[in-house]
Coordinates of C-alpha atoms in Angstrom, one line a residue:
M1 CA 8.4 16.0 8.3
K2 CA 6.5 14.7 5.7
I3 CA 5.1 16.4 3.2
E4 CA 1.8 15.2 0.7
V5 CA 0.4 17.0 -1.7
R6 CA -2.6 17.0 -3.6
I7 CA -2.9 18.3 -6.6
A8 CA -6.1 17.9 -8.8
P9 CA -9.4 19.0 -10.1
V10 CA -11.1 21.1 -7.4
D11 CA -14.9 19.6 -8.2
D12 CA -12.5 15.6 -8.5
G13 CA -13.1 14.6 -4.8
A14 CA -11.8 17.9 -3.2
E15 CA -13.8 19.1 -1.3
I16 CA -15.2 15.3 -0.3
L17 CA -11.7 15.3 1.1
R18 CA -11.2 18.5 2.4
H19 CA -14.9 17.5 4.9
A20 CA -13.0 14.3 5.7
I21 CA -10.2 16.1 7.0
I22 CA -12.0 18.9 8.9
G23 CA -14.4 16.6 10.3
N24 CA -11.6 14.2 11.6
R25 CA -9.1 17.7 12.0
G26 CA -8.8 17.3 15.8
R27 CA -8.1 12.8 15.4
L28 CA -6.2 13.7 12.9
R29 CA -4.4 16.0 15.1
R30 CA -2.9 13.4 18.0
Q31 CA -1.6 11.4 15.2
G32 CA 0.3 14.4 14.4
L33 CA -0.9 15.7 10.9
R34 CA -2.2 19.1 9.9
Y35 CA -4.1 20.4 7.4
V36 CA -2.2 23.2 6.4
N37 CA -5.3 25.0 3.4
D38 CA -7.2 25.1 7.2
L39 CA -4.5 25.7 9.8
L40 CA -2.8 28.3 8.6
P41 CA -4.7 31.0 5.9
M42 CA -1.8 33.0 4.9
W43 CA -1.0 29.7 3.2
Q44 CA -4.7 29.1 1.5
A45 CA -4.8 33.3 0.6
L46 CA -0.4 32.7 -1.3
H47 CA -2.1 29.5 -3.1
D48 CA -5.3 31.7 -4.5
K49 CA -2.8 34.6 -5.4
V50 CA -0.4 32.3 -8.1
M51 CA -3.4 30.0 -9.4
A52 CA -4.8 33.1 -9.9
A53 CA -1.9 35.0 -11.5
D54 CA -2.3 36.9 -15.1
G55 CA 0.6 34.4 -16.2
P56 CA 3.3 33.5 -15.0
P57 CA 4.3 34.6 -11.9
R58 CA 6.8 36.7 -11.6
D59 CA 9.8 37.0 -9.4
D60 CA 8.3 39.5 -7.0
L61 CA 5.5 36.5 -6.6
I62 CA 8.2 33.6 -6.3
R63 CA 10.3 35.0 -3.9
Q64 CA 6.8 35.4 -1.2
A65 CA 5.9 31.8 -1.9
R66 CA 9.7 30.5 -1.3
R67 CA 9.6 33.3 2.4
I68 CA 5.5 31.7 3.2
N69 CA 6.7 28.5 2.7
A70 CA 9.7 28.9 5.0
E71 CA 7.2 29.7 7.4
V72 CA 4.5 27.4 7.2
R73 CA 7.7 24.7 7.1
D74 CA 8.5 26.2 10.5
K75 CA 4.8 26.5 11.9
C76 CA 4.2 23.1 11.7
R77 CA 7.6 21.9 12.9
D78 CA 6.7 24.2 16.1
L79 CA 3.3 22.4 16.3
G80 CA 5.4 19.1 16.0
T81 CA 3.4 18.1 13.1
R82 CA 5.2 14.7 11.4
T83 CA 2.9 15.3 8.2
A84 CA 1.9 18.0 6.8
V85 CA -1.0 18.5 4.2
F86 CA -1.7 20.6 1.4
F87 CA -4.4 20.7 -1.3
V88 CA -3.6 22.0 -4.5
D89 CA -6.7 23.4 -6.2
L90 CA -7.0 22.1 -10.2
P91 CA -10.2 23.8 -12.5
A92 CA -13.0 21.9 -12.3
I93 CA -12.9 18.6 -14.6
A94 CA -15.2 20.7 -16.9
K95 CA -12.5 23.3 -17.6
A96 CA -9.4 21.6 -17.8
T97 CA -8.5 22.2 -21.7
V98 CA -7.9 25.5 -19.6
L99 CA -4.5 23.1 -18.6
D100 CA -4.1 22.6 -22.6
D101 CA -1.1 25.7 -21.0
R102 CA 0.7 23.3 -19.3
R103 CA 4.4 25.5 -19.5
L104 CA 1.6 28.3 -17.1
W105 CA -0.2 25.6 -14.8
Q106 CA 3.3 23.8 -14.4
D107 CA 5.3 27.2 -13.4
R108 CA 2.3 28.6 -11.3
I109 CA 2.2 25.0 -9.4
A110 CA 6.2 25.1 -9.2
C111 CA 5.9 28.6 -7.3
L112 CA 3.1 28.0 -5.2
L113 CA 5.5 24.7 -3.7
D114 CA 9.1 26.7 -4.3
G115 CA 10.8 24.6 -0.6
L116 CA 8.5 21.9 -0.2
T117 CA 8.9 19.4 -2.7
G118 CA 12.0 17.7 -2.2
P119 CA 12.8 13.5 -1.3
D120 CA 10.0 14.2 1.8
C121 CA 6.8 15.1 -0.7
T122 CA 4.7 12.9 -2.0
L123 CA 2.6 14.6 -4.7
H124 CA -1.1 13.2 -4.6
L125 CA -2.4 13.1 -8.7
S126 CA -6.0 13.5 -9.8
Q127 CA -6.2 10.5 -12.8
N128 CA -10.0 9.6 -14.4
D129 CA -11.5 7.4 -16.8
P130 CA -13.6 9.5 -19.1
V131 CA -15.5 6.4 -19.8
A132 CA -17.2 6.4 -16.4
Q133 CA -16.9 10.6 -15.8
A134 CA -19.3 10.0 -18.5
A135 CA -21.5 7.0 -17.0
L136 CA -21.7 9.5 -14.0
A137 CA -22.9 12.6 -15.8
A138 CA -25.2 11.3 -18.2
H139 CA -26.8 9.3 -14.9
A140 CA -26.6 12.4 -13.0
A141 CA -28.7 14.9 -15.8
G142 CA -31.0 12.4 -15.8
E143 CA -30.2 11.1 -19.2
P144 CA -32.1 7.2 -20.4
P145 CA -30.2 4.3 -20.3
D146 CA -29.6 3.4 -24.3
A147 CA -28.5 7.8 -24.6
P148 CA -25.3 7.5 -26.8
L149 CA -22.8 8.9 -24.5
E150 CA -20.0 9.2 -26.5
P151 CA -20.0 12.9 -26.8
R152 CA -19.3 13.2 -22.8
V153 CA -17.3 10.6 -23.8
A154 CA -15.0 13.0 -26.4
A155 CA -15.1 15.8 -24.0
F156 CA -14.3 13.6 -20.6
Q157 CA -10.9 12.0 -22.5
T158 CA -9.9 16.3 -23.4
A159 CA -10.0 16.9 -20.3
R160 CA -8.5 13.9 -19.6
T161 CA -5.5 14.3 -22.3
S162 CA -5.1 18.1 -20.6
L163 CA -5.0 17.1 -17.0
D164 CA -2.3 13.7 -17.9
L165 CA 0.0 15.7 -20.2
L166 CA 0.3 18.8 -17.2
N167 CA 0.5 16.3 -14.4
A168 CA 3.2 14.1 -17.0
A169 CA 5.4 17.9 -17.1
L170 CA 4.8 18.2 -13.1
V171 CA 6.9 14.9 -12.5
V172 CA 9.9 16.0 -15.1
V173 CA 9.9 19.6 -13.3
L174 CA 9.5 18.5 -9.4
A175 CA 12.6 16.3 -9.0
D176 CA 12.8 13.8 -6.3
T177 CA 9.3 14.3 -5.3
H178 CA 7.6 10.9 -5.1
V179 CA 4.4 10.5 -6.9
V180 CA 1.4 8.5 -6.7
A181 CA -1.6 8.4 -8.8
R182 CA -4.7 7.7 -7.6
P183 CA -8.6 7.5 -9.6
G184 CA -11.1 10.2 -8.5
A185 CA -14.2 11.4 -7.8
S186 CA -15.5 8.9 -10.6
G187 CA -13.1 6.2 -10.3
M188 CA -14.4 5.9 -6.6
P189 CA -17.9 6.4 -6.3
N190 CA -17.8 6.3 -3.0
P191 CA -16.2 9.1 -1.0
R192 CA -16.2 6.3 2.3
D193 CA -13.8 4.6 -0.3
L194 CA -12.0 7.3 -2.1
T195 CA -11.3 9.4 1.7
A196 CA -10.6 5.6 3.2
T197 CA -7.8 5.6 -0.1
F198 CA -5.9 9.2 0.7
F199 CA -6.1 8.3 4.1
S200 CA -4.2 5.2 3.9
D201 CA -2.1 7.4 1.2
I202 CA -0.8 9.4 3.8
G203 CA -0.3 7.4 6.6
V204 CA -3.6 7.1 8.6
L205 CA -5.7 4.2 9.4
P206 CA -9.2 4.8 8.2
Q207 CA -10.3 2.6 10.8
T208 CA -9.3 5.1 13.6
Q209 CA -11.4 8.3 11.3
K210 CA -15.8 8.9 10.3
L211 CA -15.3 8.3 6.9
G212 CA -18.3 9.3 5.9
F213 CA -18.5 12.2 4.5
G214 CA -20.5 13.2 0.7
T215 CA -23.2 11.0 -0.3
P216 CA -22.5 7.8 -1.9
L217 CA -24.9 6.2 -5.1
S218 CA -27.2 4.2 -4.1
P219 CA -26.8 0.4 -5.3
E220 CA -29.4 0.8 -7.7
A221 CA -27.1 4.2 -9.3
T222 CA -23.8 2.9 -9.1
D223 CA -25.8 -1.1 -11.0
A224 CA -26.8 1.5 -13.9
V225 CA -23.9 3.6 -14.2
A226 CA -22.3 0.3 -14.4
R227 CA -24.2 -1.3 -16.9
R228 CA -23.4 1.7 -18.8
I229 CA -19.9 2.0 -19.0
A230 CA -20.5 -1.7 -20.2
A231 CA -22.5 -1.3 -22.9
Y232 CA -20.4 1.6 -24.0
R233 CA -17.5 -0.7 -23.8
S234 CA -19.2 -3.7 -25.3
D235 CA -20.0 -1.6 -28.5
R236 CA -16.1 -0.9 -29.2
A237 CA -14.3 -2.4 -32.0
T238 CA -11.3 -1.9 -29.7
G239 CA -12.7 -3.7 -26.8
T240 CA -11.9 -2.6 -22.7
P241 CA -9.0 0.7 -22.8
P242 CA -6.1 -0.6 -20.9
A243 CA -5.5 0.2 -17.2
L244 CA -5.0 3.9 -16.5
T245 CA -0.6 3.5 -15.5
P246 CA 0.5 6.8 -13.2
P247 CA 2.2 9.4 -15.4
V248 CA 5.8 9.2 -15.9
S249 CA 8.0 8.9 -13.4
R250 CA 11.5 10.5 -12.6
D251 CA 11.8 7.4 -9.7
R252 CA 13.6 5.2 -10.4
A253 CA 13.4 2.9 -8.5
A254 CA 9.2 2.6 -9.5
Q255 CA 10.4 1.6 -12.8
L256 CA 12.8 -1.5 -12.1
P257 CA 11.6 -4.6 -11.3
L258 CA 9.3 -5.5 -8.0
T259 CA 11.7 -8.1 -5.8
I260 CA 8.9 -10.6 -4.0
F261 CA 10.6 -12.7 -1.7
F262 CA 9.7 -16.0 0.5
M263 CA 11.0 -18.9 2.7
V264 CA 10.9 -22.6 1.1
E265 CA 11.9 -25.3 3.2
P266 CA 12.1 -28.9 2.4
G267 CA 8.4 -30.1 3.7
P268 CA 5.1 -28.6 4.1
L269 CA 6.3 -25.2 2.8
E270 CA 7.5 -27.2 -0.3
A271 CA 4.0 -27.4 -1.6
Q272 CA 3.0 -23.9 0.2
A273 CA 5.7 -22.7 -2.3
H274 CA 4.4 -24.4 -4.9
L275 CA 0.7 -22.6 -4.3
L276 CA 1.9 -19.6 -3.7
V277 CA 4.8 -18.8 -7.0
A278 CA 1.3 -20.2 -9.5
S279 CA -1.1 -17.6 -8.1
L280 CA 1.8 -14.8 -8.4
M281 CA 2.3 -16.0 -12.1
V282 CA -0.9 -16.3 -12.7
N283 CA -2.6 -13.0 -11.6
C284 CA 0.4 -10.7 -9.9
R285 CA 0.3 -7.3 -12.8
D286 CA 4.0 -6.2 -11.7
H287 CA 6.6 -6.2 -13.8
F288 CA 8.8 -8.6 -10.3
R289 CA 11.0 -10.6 -10.2
M290 CA 10.9 -13.5 -7.0
V291 CA 12.9 -15.1 -4.5
G292 CA 13.1 -17.8 -2.0
F293 CA 15.2 -18.4 1.0
C294 CA 16.4 -21.8 2.7
R295 CA 18.2 -22.0 5.8
H296 CA 21.0 -22.9 4.2
D297 CA 22.1 -26.9 6.1
R298 CA 18.6 -27.2 3.9
I299 CA 18.4 -25.9 0.7
G300 CA 20.3 -29.6 -0.5
A301 CA 17.2 -31.4 1.2
L302 CA 14.3 -29.7 -1.3
H303 CA 12.9 -31.6 -3.6
P304 CA 14.1 -31.9 -6.7
Q305 CA 10.9 -31.5 -7.9
T306 CA 9.8 -28.1 -6.1
R307 CA 13.7 -27.0 -7.0
S308 CA 12.7 -27.7 -11.2
F309 CA 9.4 -25.3 -10.4
L310 CA 10.8 -23.2 -9.0
E311 CA 13.5 -22.2 -11.6
S312 CA 11.0 -22.5 -14.4
C313 CA 9.4 -20.0 -12.9
G314 CA 12.8 -17.6 -12.6
V315 CA 12.4 -18.0 -8.4
V316 CA 16.4 -17.0 -8.0
L317 CA 17.0 -19.8 -4.4
R318 CA 19.2 -17.6 -2.0
P319 CA 20.3 -19.9 1.1
I320 CA 20.5 -18.3 4.9
E321 CA 22.3 -18.4 8.3
N322 CA 19.9 -18.5 11.5
S323 CA 21.5 -16.6 14.0
F324 CA 18.8 -17.4 16.5
A325 CA 20.0 -19.5 19.4
D326 CA 17.1 -21.5 19.5
G327 CA 17.0 -21.8 15.6
Y328 CA 13.2 -19.7 16.1
P329 CA 12.2 -20.6 12.5
A330 CA 9.8 -16.9 12.0
G331 CA 13.5 -15.2 12.5
N332 CA 14.3 -16.7 8.3
K333 CA 11.9 -14.1 7.7
L334 CA 13.5 -10.8 9.6
I335 CA 17.2 -12.5 8.8
A336 CA 15.9 -12.3 4.9
A337 CA 14.4 -8.8 4.5
S338 CA 17.9 -7.2 6.1
Q339 CA 19.3 -9.0 3.0
V340 CA 17.4 -9.4 0.6
Q341 CA 18.9 -7.1 -2.4
A342 CA 17.2 -5.5 -4.2
E343 CA 16.9 -2.1 -6.2
G344 CA 13.3 -1.1 -6.5
W345 CA 10.6 -2.0 -3.7
A346 CA 10.6 -5.6 -2.2
L347 CA 7.8 -7.3 -1.1
F348 CA 7.9 -9.4 1.1
L349 CA 5.5 -12.7 1.6
D350 CA 4.2 -16.0 4.1
T351 CA 4.6 -18.9 2.2
D352 CA 0.8 -20.0 3.2
M353 CA -0.5 -17.1 0.8
C354 CA -2.7 -17.1 -2.3
L355 CA -3.0 -14.0 -4.1
M356 CA -6.4 -15.1 -5.2
R357 CA -7.3 -12.1 -8.6
D358 CA -6.2 -10.0 -10.4
S359 CA -3.4 -7.4 -9.0
S360 CA -0.3 -5.0 -8.5
F361 CA 0.9 -4.7 -5.4
M362 CA 3.2 -1.9 -6.4
S363 CA -0.6 0.7 -6.4
L364 CA 0.5 0.1 -3.0
A365 CA 3.9 2.1 -2.9
V366 CA 3.5 5.1 -2.0
G367 CA 6.7 7.9 -1.5
D368 CA 8.1 6.1 1.1
R369 CA 6.4 4.1 3.4
T370 CA 6.5 1.0 4.1
A371 CA 3.3 -1.0 3.6
V372 CA 1.7 -3.5 5.6
C373 CA -1.2 -4.7 7.6
L374 CA -2.9 -4.4 10.6
D375 CA -3.2 -7.7 11.9
T376 CA -7.0 -9.8 12.7
L377 CA -5.8 -10.2 16.6
P378 CA -2.7 -8.4 18.4
G379 CA -2.1 -11.6 20.4
W380 CA 1.1 -10.6 21.7
A381 CA 0.2 -8.3 24.6
R382 CA -1.3 -9.2 28.2
S383 CA -1.5 -5.6 29.1
E384 CA 0.0 -2.3 29.3
D385 CA 3.0 -2.6 30.8
D386 CA 4.2 -5.2 27.6
Y387 CA 3.7 -2.0 25.3
K388 CA 5.7 -0.1 27.7
A389 CA 8.6 -2.6 27.7
V390 CA 8.7 -2.2 24.0
A391 CA 8.7 1.6 23.6
E392 CA 11.5 1.6 26.0
A393 CA 13.8 -1.5 25.0
L394 CA 13.7 0.3 21.2
G395 CA 13.8 4.0 22.6
F396 CA 10.9 5.9 21.2
A397 CA 8.2 7.8 23.6
G398 CA 5.4 4.6 23.1
F399 CA 2.3 3.5 20.7
P400 CA 0.6 5.2 18.8
P401 CA -3.9 5.2 20.1
E402 CA -5.3 1.6 20.1
V403 CA -7.4 1.4 17.3
R404 CA -10.0 -1.6 17.0
H405 CA -8.6 -4.7 14.7
W406 CA -10.1 -6.7 12.4
S407 CA -11.2 -9.2 15.2
G408 CA -12.4 -6.3 16.6
Q409 CA -10.2 -6.5 19.7
V410 CA -9.0 -3.0 20.7
A411 CA -5.1 -2.4 21.3
H412 CA -2.3 -0.3 19.8
P413 CA -1.6 -1.2 16.6
S414 CA -0.8 -4.7 15.6
Y415 CA 0.8 -5.7 12.4
N416 CA 0.7 -8.9 10.6
A417 CA 4.1 -10.0 9.6
G418 CA 3.0 -11.6 6.8
L419 CA 2.9 -9.4 4.0
I420 CA 5.3 -6.0 3.9
L421 CA 5.8 -4.4 0.8
F422 CA 9.5 -2.4 1.4
A423 CA 10.1 1.5 0.0
P424 CA 13.5 0.8 -1.6
A425 CA 16.8 0.6 0.7
D426 CA 18.2 3.7 -0.5
R427 CA 16.0 6.4 0.6
K428 CA 16.4 8.4 3.6
A429 CA 16.6 6.6 6.5
R430 CA 17.8 2.7 6.7
D431 CA 16.7 -0.2 5.1
F432 CA 14.0 -1.0 7.1
G433 CA 14.1 -4.2 6.8
Q434 CA 17.4 -4.1 8.3
R435 CA 16.1 -1.6 11.3
W436 CA 13.4 -4.3 12.0
Y437 CA 15.6 -7.1 12.0
A438 CA 18.4 -5.7 14.7
N439 CA 15.0 -4.2 17.3
A440 CA 13.8 -8.1 16.9
L441 CA 17.1 -8.4 18.2
V442 CA 18.0 -5.8 20.9
L443 CA 13.6 -7.5 21.8
D444 CA 14.6 -11.0 22.5
R445 CA 18.3 -10.0 24.8
D446 CA 15.3 -7.9 26.9
D447 CA 13.9 -10.1 29.5
R448 CA 11.3 -7.8 30.0
I449 CA 9.7 -8.8 26.7
A450 CA 7.6 -11.4 26.7
N451 CA 6.1 -13.3 24.5
T452 CA 8.2 -13.4 21.7
R453 CA 8.3 -17.4 20.6
P454 CA 6.8 -17.0 19.2
W455 CA 5.7 -13.4 18.7
L456 CA 9.0 -12.0 18.0
D457 CA 8.4 -11.3 14.1
T458 CA 5.3 -9.7 15.2
I459 CA 6.9 -7.3 18.2
A460 CA 9.6 -5.9 16.5
L461 CA 7.5 -5.0 13.7
A462 CA 4.7 -3.2 15.7
G463 CA 7.8 -2.0 17.8
T464 CA 9.9 -0.9 14.2
I465 CA 6.5 0.7 13.1
A466 CA 5.8 2.9 16.1
Q467 CA 9.4 4.2 16.0
E468 CA 9.0 5.1 13.1
R469 CA 5.2 6.5 12.5
Y470 CA 5.3 6.6 9.1
H471 CA 3.9 3.6 6.6
R472 CA 0.7 3.3 4.8
P473 CA -1.7 0.8 6.1
L474 CA -3.1 -1.2 3.7
P475 CA -6.8 -2.8 3.8
L476 CA -8.1 -6.8 5.2
E477 CA -8.8 -7.4 1.6
W478 CA -4.2 -7.6 1.3
N479 CA -3.5 -9.6 4.0
C480 CA -7.1 -12.0 5.0
T481 CA -7.5 -15.6 6.5
T482 CA -10.0 -17.7 5.5
R483 CA -11.6 -16.9 7.7
L484 CA -12.8 -13.2 7.2
A485 CA -12.6 -14.0 3.4
D486 CA -15.1 -12.9 0.5
D487 CA -14.8 -12.0 -3.3
A488 CA -13.0 -8.9 -2.6
T489 CA -9.9 -10.5 -1.1
R490 CA -7.3 -10.3 -3.1
V491 CA -4.4 -12.1 -0.5
L492 CA -5.6 -15.1 0.8
H493 CA -3.4 -15.9 4.1
Y494 CA -4.6 -19.4 4.7
H495 CA -2.4 -20.0 7.2
G496 CA -3.0 -23.6 6.5
L497 CA -4.0 -25.9 3.3
R498 CA -6.4 -27.4 5.1
Q499 CA -7.8 -24.1 5.4
I500 CA -8.8 -24.2 1.3
R501 CA -10.7 -27.0 2.0
G502 CA -12.5 -26.2 5.2
N503 CA -13.7 -22.9 3.5
N504 CA -14.8 -24.8 0.1
L505 CA -11.8 -22.3 -1.7
T506 CA -10.8 -25.2 -4.0
G507 CA -12.3 -24.3 -6.4
Q508 CA -10.5 -21.0 -6.8
V509 CA -7.8 -22.2 -6.2
S510 CA -8.0 -25.1 -9.2
G511 CA -8.7 -22.5 -11.5
I512 CA -5.8 -21.0 -10.3
L513 CA -3.4 -23.5 -10.6
A514 CA -4.9 -24.9 -14.5
A515 CA -3.8 -21.0 -15.8
S516 CA -0.1 -21.7 -14.1
P517 CA 2.7 -23.4 -15.5
S518 CA 1.7 -25.6 -12.3
P519 CA 2.2 -29.4 -13.5
Y520 CA -1.4 -29.8 -11.1
N521 CA -5.0 -28.7 -12.9
T522 CA -7.0 -29.5 -9.4
F523 CA -5.9 -28.6 -5.7
G524 CA -7.3 -32.5 -4.9
D525 CA -4.1 -33.2 -7.7
F526 CA -2.0 -30.5 -6.3
M527 CA -2.2 -32.1 -2.4
H528 CA -2.3 -36.1 -3.6
A529 CA 0.8 -35.2 -6.0
H530 CA 2.8 -33.4 -3.1
K531 CA 1.3 -36.0 0.0
V532 CA 1.8 -39.2 -2.2
G533 CA 4.4 -38.9 -5.4
M534 CA 6.9 -36.8 -3.4
G535 CA 5.9 -37.8 0.1
L536 CA 6.8 -34.2 1.4
P537 CA 7.7 -35.3 5.2
G538 CA 5.7 -33.8 7.5
D539 CA 1.7 -32.2 8.1
L540 CA 1.2 -30.5 4.5
E541 CA -2.0 -29.5 5.9
R542 CA -1.7 -27.9 9.5
R543 CA 0.6 -24.5 10.2
A544 CA 4.2 -25.4 7.8
M545 CA 6.1 -23.2 11.0
R546 CA 4.9 -22.8 14.4
H547 CA 7.0 -22.8 17.0
G548 CA 7.5 -25.5 19.3
I549 CA 5.0 -27.6 17.4
Q550 CA 7.3 -27.8 14.0
T551 CA 10.3 -26.5 13.9
I552 CA 10.8 -27.7 10.2

């Protein structure tokens, strides 16, 4: 059982999320999730008693908390709970200076969570921008746009400092517990965004829930608040404050470089790898290292210019051997995922991807959840029998309920295997990449499994996630086709380079190339150099690896 604990000021979106959870109680229960504050009144009573205690918790209260938490764990397990959600309400933001007595508050929270924290627990901490909070408060109070914002910013900065220091103290005190820090209600003034982010962080697909709780700002109000924030920051000589960062964590894996790995082979994948690496160098805001995997019998045939560019960007090339009898191209990613050496988190990216704007993949890292995006179209299954065959082959009861995929088609969840964020391999379960590959081999040998070419990697991914029922669903912006791409898109999954030209994306891609270490300043120069200058084999415009059409 996984335990998710949100610790935040009571007025920082708690009521919005509480209503969303209670309003979706039946849907969440069917997914094995229960909200303990509502489910078990004895825990809410304990919460209120501990948080209102006069001074540090006494020994008798600590013993009571430990006993009640043990009962809560037992009751949740008896109900078949996969994920138990707890809310810990701190004083309102306006009163956050009371948190200056950090030792008192950390003792209260440690008492309240005694017996709940540990490797299977994630703390969800609130983190806000005081300028955004001040602008929202000024707008709510009806202040004119030119009214000075400084007094409100100063007040919220004091509250922010108190909250951040408490958060940092909690991370140290509650050892071995995972931590994720998110903006609160001021950072996401649309309640749908706040709710969708929290649901995703606790492993719930937002599309399966009702999100319309709370009243969002009107577009006019949103623009007015944004102008206030921009005006305040432009008037400061120090410029825009640095981006918010999570509090100091004892989670060593989160502080290690993110390992980004992908496939590269002679031919069209060389051009795609060039664009992928260039986009990561420009737009990835994480501390990362890159590894390119290539089949051992082809790595020597990579063009010298490809090797030179990749090496200049710090990419380490690693050989692999494709163990599939027919050389199944997508099997390369399965093998790479099982072999990648990463001390911290690891990210697999299909080579036909481009990071379009400033982004942090580590912002998606929550607990030990594998992060994936729903597929546009669940193309591998033709009937319920296909899902049943996979479940029987991998030994689990069945797939989760049907959901609406990005194309609009309703089916059991299927995930795109082009972007997968892997939790560190030393977390409780066996490494996800190894399980994914092992499951693929099982399915490939089972005659009941249809459409394993070209869908084996996707089938195995859907089966492995259904098997463990513990992942973080990602919004479309992190793995988006050219047809669905818009200004919010972060990772463009273009499939074939001709799609960039055909969907009027050459300007954006040219800007990325020009800003990167790439020797090319435009998409046209990039294509001409790889087609004519380097004379790469294969059709650079189309999909580089499609089983049965081109097995490079």
